[in-house]
mmCIF file of C-alpha atoms in Angstrom:
data_model
loop_
_atom_site.group_PDB
_atom_site.id
_atom_site.type_symbol
_atom_site.label_atom_id
_atom_site.label_comp_id
_atom_site.label_asym_id
_atom_site.label_seq_id
_atom_site.Cartn_x
_atom_site.Cartn_y
_atom_site.Cartn_z
ATOM 1 C CA MET A 1 -48.399 -181.067 100.971
ATOM 2 C CA ALA A 2 -52.164 -181.204 101.048
ATOM 3 C CA VAL A 3 -52.538 -177.456 100.992
ATOM 4 C CA VAL A 4 -50.205 -177.079 97.923
ATOM 5 C CA ALA A 5 -52.123 -179.766 96.207
ATOM 6 C CA LEU A 6 -55.379 -177.976 96.929
ATOM 7 C CA LEU A 7 -54.026 -174.576 95.756
ATOM 8 C CA ARG A 8 -52.699 -175.970 92.460
ATOM 9 C CA GLY A 9 -55.217 -178.720 91.795
ATOM 10 C CA ALA A 10 -58.478 -176.829 91.575
ATOM 11 C CA ALA A 11 -60.088 -177.302 88.104
ATOM 12 C CA ALA A 12 -61.458 -174.087 86.652
ATOM 13 C CA GLY A 13 -64.841 -173.311 85.217
ATOM 14 C CA ARG A 14 -68.017 -175.347 84.946
ATOM 15 C CA ARG A 15 -66.146 -178.500 83.970
ATOM 16 C CA SER A 16 -64.688 -178.577 87.514
ATOM 17 C CA PRO A 17 -66.065 -181.486 89.671
ATOM 18 C CA ALA A 18 -67.167 -178.702 92.084
ATOM 19 C CA TRP A 19 -69.599 -177.532 89.486
ATOM 20 C CA HIS A 20 -71.741 -180.611 89.486
ATOM 21 C CA TRP A 21 -74.470 -180.694 92.184
ATOM 22 C CA ARG A 22 -74.083 -183.336 94.868
ATOM 23 C CA LEU A 23 -76.992 -182.510 97.103
ATOM 24 C CA SER A 24 -76.994 -186.159 98.335
ATOM 25 C CA GLY A 25 -73.555 -185.435 99.805
ATOM 26 C CA THR A 26 -74.557 -182.269 101.620
ATOM 27 C CA ALA A 27 -73.631 -182.297 105.303
ATOM 28 C CA SER A 28 -76.264 -183.204 107.769
ATOM 29 C CA TYR A 29 -77.173 -180.081 109.815
ATOM 30 C CA CYS A 30 -80.079 -177.965 110.920
ATOM 31 C CA LEU A 31 -79.896 -174.232 111.440
ATOM 32 C CA ALA A 32 -82.359 -173.766 114.199
ATOM 33 C CA ARG A 33 -83.816 -170.344 114.531
ATOM 34 C CA GLY A 34 -81.672 -168.358 116.938
ATOM 35 C CA SER A 35 -79.501 -171.233 117.960
ATOM 36 C CA GLY A 36 -76.448 -170.761 115.826
ATOM 37 C CA LEU A 37 -75.731 -174.479 116.285
ATOM 38 C CA LEU A 38 -75.352 -177.191 113.743
ATOM 39 C CA GLY A 39 -77.178 -180.469 114.563
ATOM 40 C CA SER A 40 -79.307 -183.284 113.225
ATOM 41 C CA ASN A 41 -82.796 -184.307 114.214
ATOM 42 C CA PRO A 42 -84.243 -186.870 111.818
ATOM 43 C CA ALA A 43 -87.597 -186.900 113.641
ATOM 44 C CA ASP A 44 -88.103 -183.064 113.118
ATOM 45 C CA ALA A 45 -90.646 -182.362 110.434
ATOM 46 C CA VAL A 46 -88.764 -179.236 109.330
ATOM 47 C CA ALA A 47 -86.670 -179.877 106.151
ATOM 48 C CA TRP A 48 -85.470 -176.427 105.096
ATOM 49 C CA THR A 49 -84.342 -173.252 106.864
ATOM 50 C CA CYS A 50 -85.196 -169.997 104.940
ATOM 51 C CA PHE A 51 -83.240 -166.739 105.406
ATOM 52 C CA ARG A 52 -84.508 -163.467 103.950
ATOM 53 C CA LEU A 53 -81.369 -161.621 102.795
ATOM 54 C CA ASP A 54 -82.302 -157.956 103.001
ATOM 55 C CA GLY A 55 -78.634 -157.142 102.429
ATOM 56 C CA ARG A 56 -78.896 -158.386 98.863
ATOM 57 C CA ALA A 57 -80.619 -156.476 95.966
ATOM 58 C CA LEU A 58 -81.512 -157.254 92.320
ATOM 59 C CA VAL A 59 -80.897 -155.451 89.081
ATOM 60 C CA ARG A 60 -82.477 -156.375 85.831
ATOM 61 C CA VAL A 61 -80.422 -156.205 82.593
ATOM 62 C CA ARG A 62 -82.242 -156.817 79.362
ATOM 63 C CA GLY A 63 -82.133 -155.928 75.634
ATOM 64 C CA PRO A 64 -80.761 -157.224 72.377
ATOM 65 C CA ASP A 65 -77.134 -156.487 73.499
ATOM 66 C CA ALA A 66 -77.547 -157.624 77.083
ATOM 67 C CA ALA A 67 -75.505 -160.832 76.640
ATOM 68 C CA PRO A 68 -72.380 -159.483 75.023
ATOM 69 C CA PHE A 69 -72.567 -156.465 77.317
ATOM 70 C CA LEU A 70 -72.412 -158.543 80.499
ATOM 71 C CA LEU A 71 -69.812 -161.032 78.929
ATOM 72 C CA GLY A 72 -67.512 -158.048 78.515
ATOM 73 C CA LEU A 73 -67.803 -157.181 82.303
ATOM 74 C CA SER A 74 -68.045 -160.406 84.150
ATOM 75 C CA THR A 75 -65.490 -163.101 84.969
ATOM 76 C CA ASN A 76 -67.848 -165.992 83.995
ATOM 77 C CA GLU A 77 -69.974 -167.278 81.254
ATOM 78 C CA LEU A 78 -73.658 -166.232 81.263
ATOM 79 C CA PRO A 79 -76.442 -168.498 82.436
ATOM 80 C CA LEU A 80 -78.563 -168.547 79.352
ATOM 81 C CA SER A 81 -82.237 -169.588 79.254
ATOM 82 C CA GLY A 82 -84.128 -170.449 76.094
ATOM 83 C CA PRO A 83 -87.532 -169.109 75.340
ATOM 84 C CA PRO A 84 -90.596 -171.014 76.523
ATOM 85 C CA THR A 85 -91.495 -173.920 74.344
ATOM 86 C CA GLY A 86 -95.206 -174.900 74.384
ATOM 87 C CA ALA A 87 -96.463 -175.718 77.842
ATOM 88 C CA ALA A 88 -93.114 -176.744 79.203
ATOM 89 C CA GLN A 89 -91.762 -174.560 82.000
ATOM 90 C CA PRO A 90 -88.746 -172.570 80.872
ATOM 91 C CA SER A 91 -85.605 -173.548 82.733
ATOM 92 C CA ALA A 92 -83.697 -170.942 84.655
ATOM 93 C CA ARG A 93 -80.006 -171.166 85.568
ATOM 94 C CA ALA A 94 -77.584 -169.163 87.631
ATOM 95 C CA ALA A 95 -73.908 -168.312 87.609
ATOM 96 C CA TYR A 96 -71.558 -166.781 90.115
ATOM 97 C CA ALA A 97 -69.220 -163.988 88.872
ATOM 98 C CA HIS A 98 -67.206 -160.879 89.829
ATOM 99 C CA PHE A 99 -67.137 -157.530 88.109
ATOM 100 C CA LEU A 100 -63.475 -156.287 88.204
ATOM 101 C CA ASN A 101 -61.729 -152.919 87.796
ATOM 102 C CA VAL A 102 -59.102 -152.445 85.137
ATOM 103 C CA GLN A 103 -56.398 -153.473 87.656
ATOM 104 C CA GLY A 104 -58.079 -156.859 88.006
ATOM 105 C CA ARG A 105 -59.426 -156.293 91.489
ATOM 106 C CA THR A 106 -62.934 -157.190 92.590
ATOM 107 C CA LEU A 107 -65.578 -154.407 92.577
ATOM 108 C CA TYR A 108 -68.788 -156.410 92.973
ATOM 109 C CA ASP A 109 -69.561 -160.107 93.541
ATOM 110 C CA VAL A 110 -72.797 -161.040 91.740
ATOM 111 C CA ILE A 111 -75.005 -164.049 91.140
ATOM 112 C CA LEU A 112 -76.437 -163.830 87.601
ATOM 113 C CA TYR A 113 -79.853 -165.393 86.921
ATOM 114 C CA GLY A 114 -80.833 -166.154 83.268
ATOM 115 C CA LEU A 115 -84.516 -165.439 82.601
ATOM 116 C CA PRO A 116 -86.694 -166.351 79.654
ATOM 117 C CA GLU A 117 -86.224 -163.957 76.782
ATOM 118 C CA CYS A 118 -88.374 -160.753 76.759
ATOM 119 C CA THR A 119 -91.463 -160.659 74.636
ATOM 120 C CA GLU A 120 -89.376 -158.987 71.905
ATOM 121 C CA GLY A 121 -86.978 -161.943 72.063
ATOM 122 C CA ALA A 122 -84.148 -160.096 73.776
ATOM 123 C CA PRO A 123 -81.956 -161.700 76.445
ATOM 124 C CA ASN A 124 -83.011 -161.091 80.004
ATOM 125 C CA PHE A 125 -81.025 -161.289 83.247
ATOM 126 C CA LEU A 126 -81.211 -160.565 86.928
ATOM 127 C CA LEU A 127 -78.121 -159.609 88.851
ATOM 128 C CA GLU A 128 -77.924 -160.119 92.582
ATOM 129 C CA CYS A 129 -75.518 -157.876 94.485
ATOM 130 C CA ASP A 130 -74.830 -156.357 97.866
ATOM 131 C CA SER A 131 -77.618 -153.756 98.485
ATOM 132 C CA SER A 132 -75.218 -151.169 99.777
ATOM 133 C CA VAL A 133 -73.560 -150.962 96.349
ATOM 134 C CA LEU A 134 -76.766 -151.190 94.232
ATOM 135 C CA GLY A 135 -76.359 -147.580 93.074
ATOM 136 C CA ALA A 136 -72.674 -148.014 92.373
ATOM 137 C CA LEU A 137 -73.340 -151.200 90.338
ATOM 138 C CA GLN A 138 -75.947 -149.457 88.206
ATOM 139 C CA LYS A 139 -73.510 -146.596 87.576
ATOM 140 C CA HIS A 140 -70.774 -149.108 86.719
ATOM 141 C CA LEU A 141 -73.138 -150.788 84.177
ATOM 142 C CA SER A 142 -74.261 -147.514 82.696
ATOM 143 C CA MET A 143 -70.680 -146.298 82.268
ATOM 144 C CA TYR A 144 -69.897 -149.233 79.889
ATOM 145 C CA LYS A 145 -73.277 -149.310 78.164
ATOM 146 C CA ILE A 146 -72.329 -146.611 75.629
ATOM 147 C CA ARG A 147 -74.524 -147.206 72.583
ATOM 148 C CA ARG A 148 -75.547 -150.741 73.302
ATOM 149 C CA LYS A 149 -79.272 -151.631 73.263
ATOM 150 C CA VAL A 150 -79.411 -152.452 76.941
ATOM 151 C CA THR A 151 -81.789 -151.485 79.746
ATOM 152 C CA VAL A 152 -80.653 -151.475 83.361
ATOM 153 C CA GLU A 153 -83.239 -151.224 86.036
ATOM 154 C CA PRO A 154 -83.501 -152.068 89.750
ATOM 155 C CA ARG A 155 -86.142 -154.604 90.971
ATOM 156 C CA PRO A 156 -86.779 -153.435 94.527
ATOM 157 C CA GLU A 157 -90.080 -155.433 94.779
ATOM 158 C CA LEU A 158 -88.099 -158.761 94.630
ATOM 159 C CA HIS A 159 -86.467 -160.203 97.656
ATOM 160 C CA VAL A 160 -83.596 -162.672 97.917
ATOM 161 C CA TRP A 161 -83.891 -165.730 100.187
ATOM 162 C CA ALA A 162 -81.302 -168.432 101.021
ATOM 163 C CA VAL A 163 -82.712 -171.891 101.533
ATOM 164 C CA LEU A 164 -80.546 -174.429 103.372
ATOM 165 C CA PRO A 165 -81.336 -178.000 104.099
ATOM 166 C CA CYS A 166 -82.048 -179.037 107.787
ATOM 167 C CA VAL A 167 -81.745 -182.762 107.360
ATOM 168 C CA PRO A 168 -79.731 -185.161 105.067
ATOM 169 C CA GLN A 169 -81.281 -185.410 101.622
ATOM 170 C CA THR A 170 -83.272 -188.585 101.671
ATOM 171 C CA SER A 171 -86.327 -189.972 99.971
ATOM 172 C CA GLU A 172 -88.355 -188.631 102.889
ATOM 173 C CA THR A 173 -87.085 -185.071 102.549
ATOM 174 C CA ALA A 174 -89.470 -182.530 101.131
ATOM 175 C CA PRO A 175 -87.876 -182.214 97.652
ATOM 176 C CA LEU A 176 -87.169 -178.883 95.950
ATOM 177 C CA GLU A 177 -87.150 -178.381 92.229
ATOM 178 C CA GLU A 178 -85.992 -175.574 90.106
ATOM 179 C CA ARG A 179 -89.020 -173.426 89.191
ATOM 180 C CA LEU A 180 -89.723 -170.149 87.401
ATOM 181 C CA GLU A 181 -93.290 -168.975 87.775
ATOM 182 C CA GLY A 182 -94.258 -165.348 87.329
ATOM 183 C CA THR A 183 -92.149 -163.261 89.728
ATOM 184 C CA THR A 184 -90.742 -166.291 91.609
ATOM 185 C CA MET A 185 -87.518 -168.146 90.902
ATOM 186 C CA LEU A 186 -86.155 -171.061 92.905
ATOM 187 C CA ILE A 187 -82.698 -172.232 91.837
ATOM 188 C CA ARG A 188 -79.626 -174.000 93.175
ATOM 189 C CA ASP A 189 -76.931 -171.724 94.508
ATOM 190 C CA PRO A 190 -74.231 -171.840 91.747
ATOM 191 C CA ARG A 191 -71.310 -171.361 94.154
ATOM 192 C CA THR A 192 -71.357 -174.767 95.885
ATOM 193 C CA ALA A 193 -73.977 -177.286 96.815
ATOM 194 C CA ARG A 194 -73.168 -176.482 100.492
ATOM 195 C CA MET A 195 -75.067 -173.107 99.994
ATOM 196 C CA GLY A 196 -78.337 -174.832 99.118
ATOM 197 C CA TRP A 197 -80.886 -172.797 97.069
ATOM 198 C CA ARG A 198 -81.586 -169.213 96.164
ATOM 199 C CA LEU A 199 -85.201 -168.051 96.094
ATOM 200 C CA LEU A 200 -86.183 -164.747 94.296
ATOM 201 C CA THR A 201 -89.762 -163.562 94.992
ATOM 202 C CA GLN A 202 -91.967 -160.672 95.939
ATOM 203 C CA ASP A 203 -94.151 -162.932 97.976
ATOM 204 C CA ASP A 204 -93.481 -164.525 101.313
ATOM 205 C CA GLY A 205 -90.601 -166.832 100.649
ATOM 206 C CA LEU A 206 -91.253 -169.069 103.595
ATOM 207 C CA ALA A 207 -94.707 -169.931 102.293
ATOM 208 C CA LEU A 208 -93.190 -171.215 99.001
ATOM 209 C CA VAL A 209 -90.817 -173.734 100.637
ATOM 210 C CA PRO A 210 -92.418 -177.016 101.822
ATOM 211 C CA ARG A 211 -91.648 -177.813 105.400
ATOM 212 C CA GLY A 212 -89.597 -174.691 105.872
ATOM 213 C CA GLN A 213 -88.812 -172.619 108.897
ATOM 214 C CA LEU A 214 -87.644 -169.069 109.275
ATOM 215 C CA GLY A 215 -83.981 -168.704 110.105
ATOM 216 C CA ASP A 216 -82.000 -166.214 112.017
ATOM 217 C CA LEU A 217 -79.896 -164.137 109.649
ATOM 218 C CA GLN A 218 -76.831 -164.337 111.967
ATOM 219 C CA ASP A 219 -77.026 -168.132 111.659
ATOM 220 C CA TYR A 220 -76.817 -167.801 107.840
ATOM 221 C CA HIS A 221 -73.719 -165.624 108.024
ATOM 222 C CA LYS A 222 -72.079 -167.876 110.623
ATOM 223 C CA TYR A 223 -72.713 -170.872 108.391
ATOM 224 C CA ARG A 224 -71.415 -169.331 105.210
ATOM 225 C CA TYR A 225 -68.253 -168.107 107.052
ATOM 226 C CA GLN A 226 -67.694 -171.688 108.219
ATOM 227 C CA GLN A 227 -67.969 -172.831 104.636
ATOM 228 C CA GLY A 228 -65.463 -170.211 103.493
ATOM 229 C CA ILE A 229 -68.036 -168.301 101.347
ATOM 230 C CA PRO A 230 -67.430 -164.479 100.959
ATOM 231 C CA GLU A 231 -70.472 -162.374 100.137
ATOM 232 C CA GLY A 232 -70.790 -158.626 99.771
ATOM 233 C CA VAL A 233 -68.484 -155.706 100.285
ATOM 234 C CA CYS A 234 -67.442 -156.479 103.875
ATOM 235 C CA ASP A 235 -65.958 -159.805 102.743
ATOM 236 C CA LEU A 236 -64.760 -158.513 99.381
ATOM 237 C CA PRO A 237 -63.784 -154.851 99.767
ATOM 238 C CA PRO A 238 -64.189 -153.052 96.363
ATOM 239 C CA GLY A 239 -60.918 -152.351 94.645
ATOM 240 C CA MET A 240 -58.907 -154.389 97.235
ATOM 241 C CA ALA A 241 -59.858 -158.083 96.943
ATOM 242 C CA LEU A 242 -58.196 -160.164 94.142
ATOM 243 C CA PRO A 243 -60.666 -162.727 92.681
ATOM 244 C CA LEU A 244 -58.386 -165.743 92.716
ATOM 245 C CA GLU A 245 -57.242 -165.070 96.298
ATOM 246 C CA SER A 246 -60.963 -164.929 97.060
ATOM 247 C CA ASN A 247 -61.421 -168.461 95.834
ATOM 248 C CA LEU A 248 -63.331 -167.464 92.725
ATOM 249 C CA VAL A 249 -62.285 -170.676 90.979
ATOM 250 C CA PHE A 250 -63.480 -172.892 93.813
ATOM 251 C CA MET A 251 -66.906 -171.245 93.641
ATOM 252 C CA ASN A 252 -67.306 -171.695 89.868
ATOM 253 C CA GLY A 253 -67.096 -167.976 89.392
ATOM 254 C CA VAL A 254 -64.564 -167.693 86.512
ATOM 255 C CA SER A 255 -64.142 -169.063 83.041
ATOM 256 C CA PHE A 256 -60.689 -169.108 81.434
ATOM 257 C CA THR A 257 -62.014 -169.934 78.020
ATOM 258 C CA LYS A 258 -64.523 -167.168 77.532
ATOM 259 C CA GLY A 259 -63.838 -163.982 75.676
ATOM 260 C CA CYS A 260 -62.159 -160.820 77.020
ATOM 261 C CA TYR A 261 -63.553 -158.846 80.000
ATOM 262 C CA ILE A 262 -62.375 -156.025 82.091
ATOM 263 C CA GLY A 263 -59.614 -156.981 84.486
ATOM 264 C CA GLN A 264 -58.945 -160.339 82.715
ATOM 265 C CA GLU A 265 -55.172 -159.900 82.199
ATOM 266 C CA LEU A 266 -54.096 -160.146 85.811
ATOM 267 C CA THR A 267 -56.600 -162.940 86.605
ATOM 268 C CA ALA A 268 -55.526 -165.069 83.682
ATOM 269 C CA ARG A 269 -51.783 -164.469 84.213
ATOM 270 C CA THR A 270 -52.093 -165.507 87.935
ATOM 271 C CA HIS A 271 -54.111 -168.573 86.957
ATOM 272 C CA HIS A 272 -51.663 -169.716 84.386
ATOM 273 C CA THR A 273 -48.646 -169.299 86.605
ATOM 274 C CA GLY A 274 -50.285 -171.493 89.157
ATOM 275 C CA VAL A 275 -49.071 -169.546 92.068
ATOM 276 C CA ILE A 276 -51.515 -168.071 94.572
ATOM 277 C CA ARG A 277 -49.593 -167.381 97.825
ATOM 278 C CA LYS A 278 -52.515 -165.918 99.710
ATOM 279 C CA ARG A 279 -56.065 -167.141 100.111
ATOM 280 C CA LEU A 280 -59.271 -166.287 101.971
ATOM 281 C CA PHE A 281 -59.613 -168.976 104.565
ATOM 282 C CA PRO A 282 -62.456 -169.588 107.098
ATOM 283 C CA VAL A 283 -61.144 -169.017 110.633
ATOM 284 C CA LYS A 284 -62.203 -169.871 114.186
ATOM 285 C CA LEU A 285 -61.556 -167.444 116.931
ATOM 286 C CA GLU A 286 -60.936 -168.499 120.488
ATOM 287 C CA GLY A 287 -60.574 -166.097 123.383
ATOM 288 C CA PRO A 288 -62.113 -162.871 124.668
ATOM 289 C CA LEU A 289 -63.506 -160.846 121.835
ATOM 290 C CA PRO A 290 -64.114 -157.104 121.931
ATOM 291 C CA ALA A 291 -67.708 -156.107 122.222
ATOM 292 C CA SER A 292 -67.651 -154.854 118.611
ATOM 293 C CA GLY A 293 -65.840 -157.944 117.368
ATOM 294 C CA ILE A 294 -62.517 -158.169 115.582
ATOM 295 C CA SER A 295 -61.856 -155.097 113.428
ATOM 296 C CA PRO A 296 -61.545 -155.719 109.732
ATOM 297 C CA GLY A 297 -57.891 -155.521 108.718
ATOM 298 C CA ALA A 298 -56.643 -156.720 112.067
ATOM 299 C CA VAL A 299 -53.210 -158.279 111.575
ATOM 300 C CA VAL A 300 -53.034 -162.123 111.992
ATOM 301 C CA THR A 301 -49.697 -163.075 113.479
ATOM 302 C CA VAL A 302 -47.677 -166.298 113.547
ATOM 303 C CA THR A 303 -47.431 -166.939 117.289
ATOM 304 C CA ALA A 304 -44.076 -168.728 117.190
ATOM 305 C CA THR A 305 -42.200 -166.085 115.088
ATOM 306 C CA GLY A 306 -44.177 -162.969 115.473
ATOM 307 C CA GLN A 307 -44.359 -162.593 111.680
ATOM 308 C CA ALA A 308 -47.522 -161.391 109.916
ATOM 309 C CA ALA A 309 -49.532 -164.247 108.387
ATOM 310 C CA GLY A 310 -52.298 -162.041 106.914
ATOM 311 C CA LYS A 311 -55.266 -159.939 107.850
ATOM 312 C CA PHE A 312 -58.662 -160.644 109.296
ATOM 313 C CA ARG A 313 -61.364 -159.769 106.744
ATOM 314 C CA ALA A 314 -64.825 -160.062 108.314
ATOM 315 C CA GLY A 315 -66.755 -162.329 110.670
ATOM 316 C CA GLN A 316 -69.765 -163.135 112.906
ATOM 317 C CA GLY A 317 -69.123 -164.028 116.487
ATOM 318 C CA HIS A 318 -66.284 -166.619 116.703
ATOM 319 C CA VAL A 319 -66.098 -167.472 112.972
ATOM 320 C CA GLY A 320 -64.974 -165.396 110.102
ATOM 321 C CA LEU A 321 -62.669 -165.032 107.019
ATOM 322 C CA ALA A 322 -59.051 -164.006 106.948
ATOM 323 C CA LEU A 323 -56.661 -163.465 104.036
ATOM 324 C CA LEU A 324 -53.564 -165.521 104.990
ATOM 325 C CA ARG A 325 -50.472 -166.814 103.434
ATOM 326 C CA SER A 326 -51.080 -170.524 102.694
ATOM 327 C CA GLU A 327 -47.799 -171.692 104.322
ATOM 328 C CA THR A 328 -48.856 -170.264 107.627
ATOM 329 C CA ILE A 329 -52.215 -171.743 108.059
ATOM 330 C CA LYS A 330 -51.112 -174.694 110.231
ATOM 331 C CA GLY A 331 -50.500 -172.084 112.870
ATOM 332 C CA PRO A 332 -50.669 -171.400 115.707
ATOM 333 C CA LEU A 333 -51.883 -167.980 114.923
ATOM 334 C CA HIS A 334 -53.294 -165.055 116.820
ATOM 335 C CA ILE A 335 -54.810 -161.542 116.662
ATOM 336 C CA LYS A 336 -53.915 -158.862 119.256
ATOM 337 C CA THR A 337 -57.077 -156.878 120.040
ATOM 338 C CA SER A 338 -57.308 -153.129 120.810
ATOM 339 C CA GLU A 339 -57.499 -154.121 124.449
ATOM 340 C CA SER A 340 -54.200 -155.985 124.094
ATOM 341 C CA GLN A 341 -55.990 -159.337 124.483
ATOM 342 C CA LEU A 342 -54.711 -162.287 122.431
ATOM 343 C CA VAL A 343 -57.282 -164.160 120.360
ATOM 344 C CA THR A 344 -56.300 -167.520 119.002
ATOM 345 C CA VAL A 345 -56.941 -167.977 115.236
ATOM 346 C CA THR A 346 -57.400 -171.399 113.710
ATOM 347 C CA ALA A 347 -57.587 -171.483 109.868
ATOM 348 C CA VAL A 348 -59.769 -174.223 108.342
ATOM 349 C CA VAL A 349 -59.655 -175.824 104.866
ATOM 350 C CA PRO A 350 -63.262 -176.591 103.902
ATOM 351 C CA ASP A 351 -63.889 -180.162 102.859
ATOM 352 C CA TRP A 352 -65.779 -179.128 99.758
ATOM 353 C CA TRP A 353 -62.827 -177.300 98.349
ATOM 354 C CA PRO A 354 -61.445 -179.162 95.331
ATOM 355 C CA THR A 355 -58.067 -181.071 95.697
ATOM 356 C CA ALA A 356 -55.837 -182.866 93.286
ATOM 357 C CA ALA A 357 -57.042 -186.149 94.883
ATOM 358 C CA LYS A 358 -60.704 -185.419 94.093
#
């Protein structure tokens, strides 16, 4: 079965084929401002759509013990950047990871950015997180800091932008290159090439992207839901979501060869048994939706048998994410709304997910 092959065939860590960037293979689409539609217009001069993500915040972690401190808390290896050498621009890298509780459930999903070392030669990182849990993340970090030489400080002056391509990547496309200049960082999204680039800056992000246009934030969320990318506490409820059910392996967010970290035992045991019965799938919704949308936690039912297939997690309009038992995704499925209306649910397997055949 293709689904079984997918669930068991994903390679872990950065050696996975999903880790390598294949921007030339990125789908041809354009997120037009306010349209919510995916289309292609080769004659359009616009090459990139930029979304300012005010729902994301940044925390800086620096100090002599910053690297081992973060390694003991995160599911992934750290994106290390060497000190500047001569006139060469220092390279910056990013990595996706989760911070877990002691039971092995996700507390916070983060993107870690490796910065050049501080003037005193100490490691230096930025952590991107859901802005609604910024204080909780700082408290979490402080709780485990103990006597380590680490400084944790928010960076409210910096803003996070997502930059997605509007046209197929060709020789005529306005190119983007990784850059780190002053308070600006432009880097490829570490989760999948389908999510384009991440831009961190205190300036106007749109002005920094050649041939860029400002995008509607709803279009960004619809797009990432279509790609099966969870982001933030609505998609990954703290203390509830399990990292492997949330496709952490597919998004290059876990290393099974690194040292110990909090919550590692359950994650490693699940990985090595090779059995993940439930998974967070992108879903399409058809039918009359309540004015407030589908409620998080709404039961998804197998239409033919009436058995529960899983639960709706979060969404935007007629797309979203649902935690479903893998053997049920071929449907048909439905959700019964609070108004007793039936909404048809169609689960989708994104084509960028790794399979045994890839």
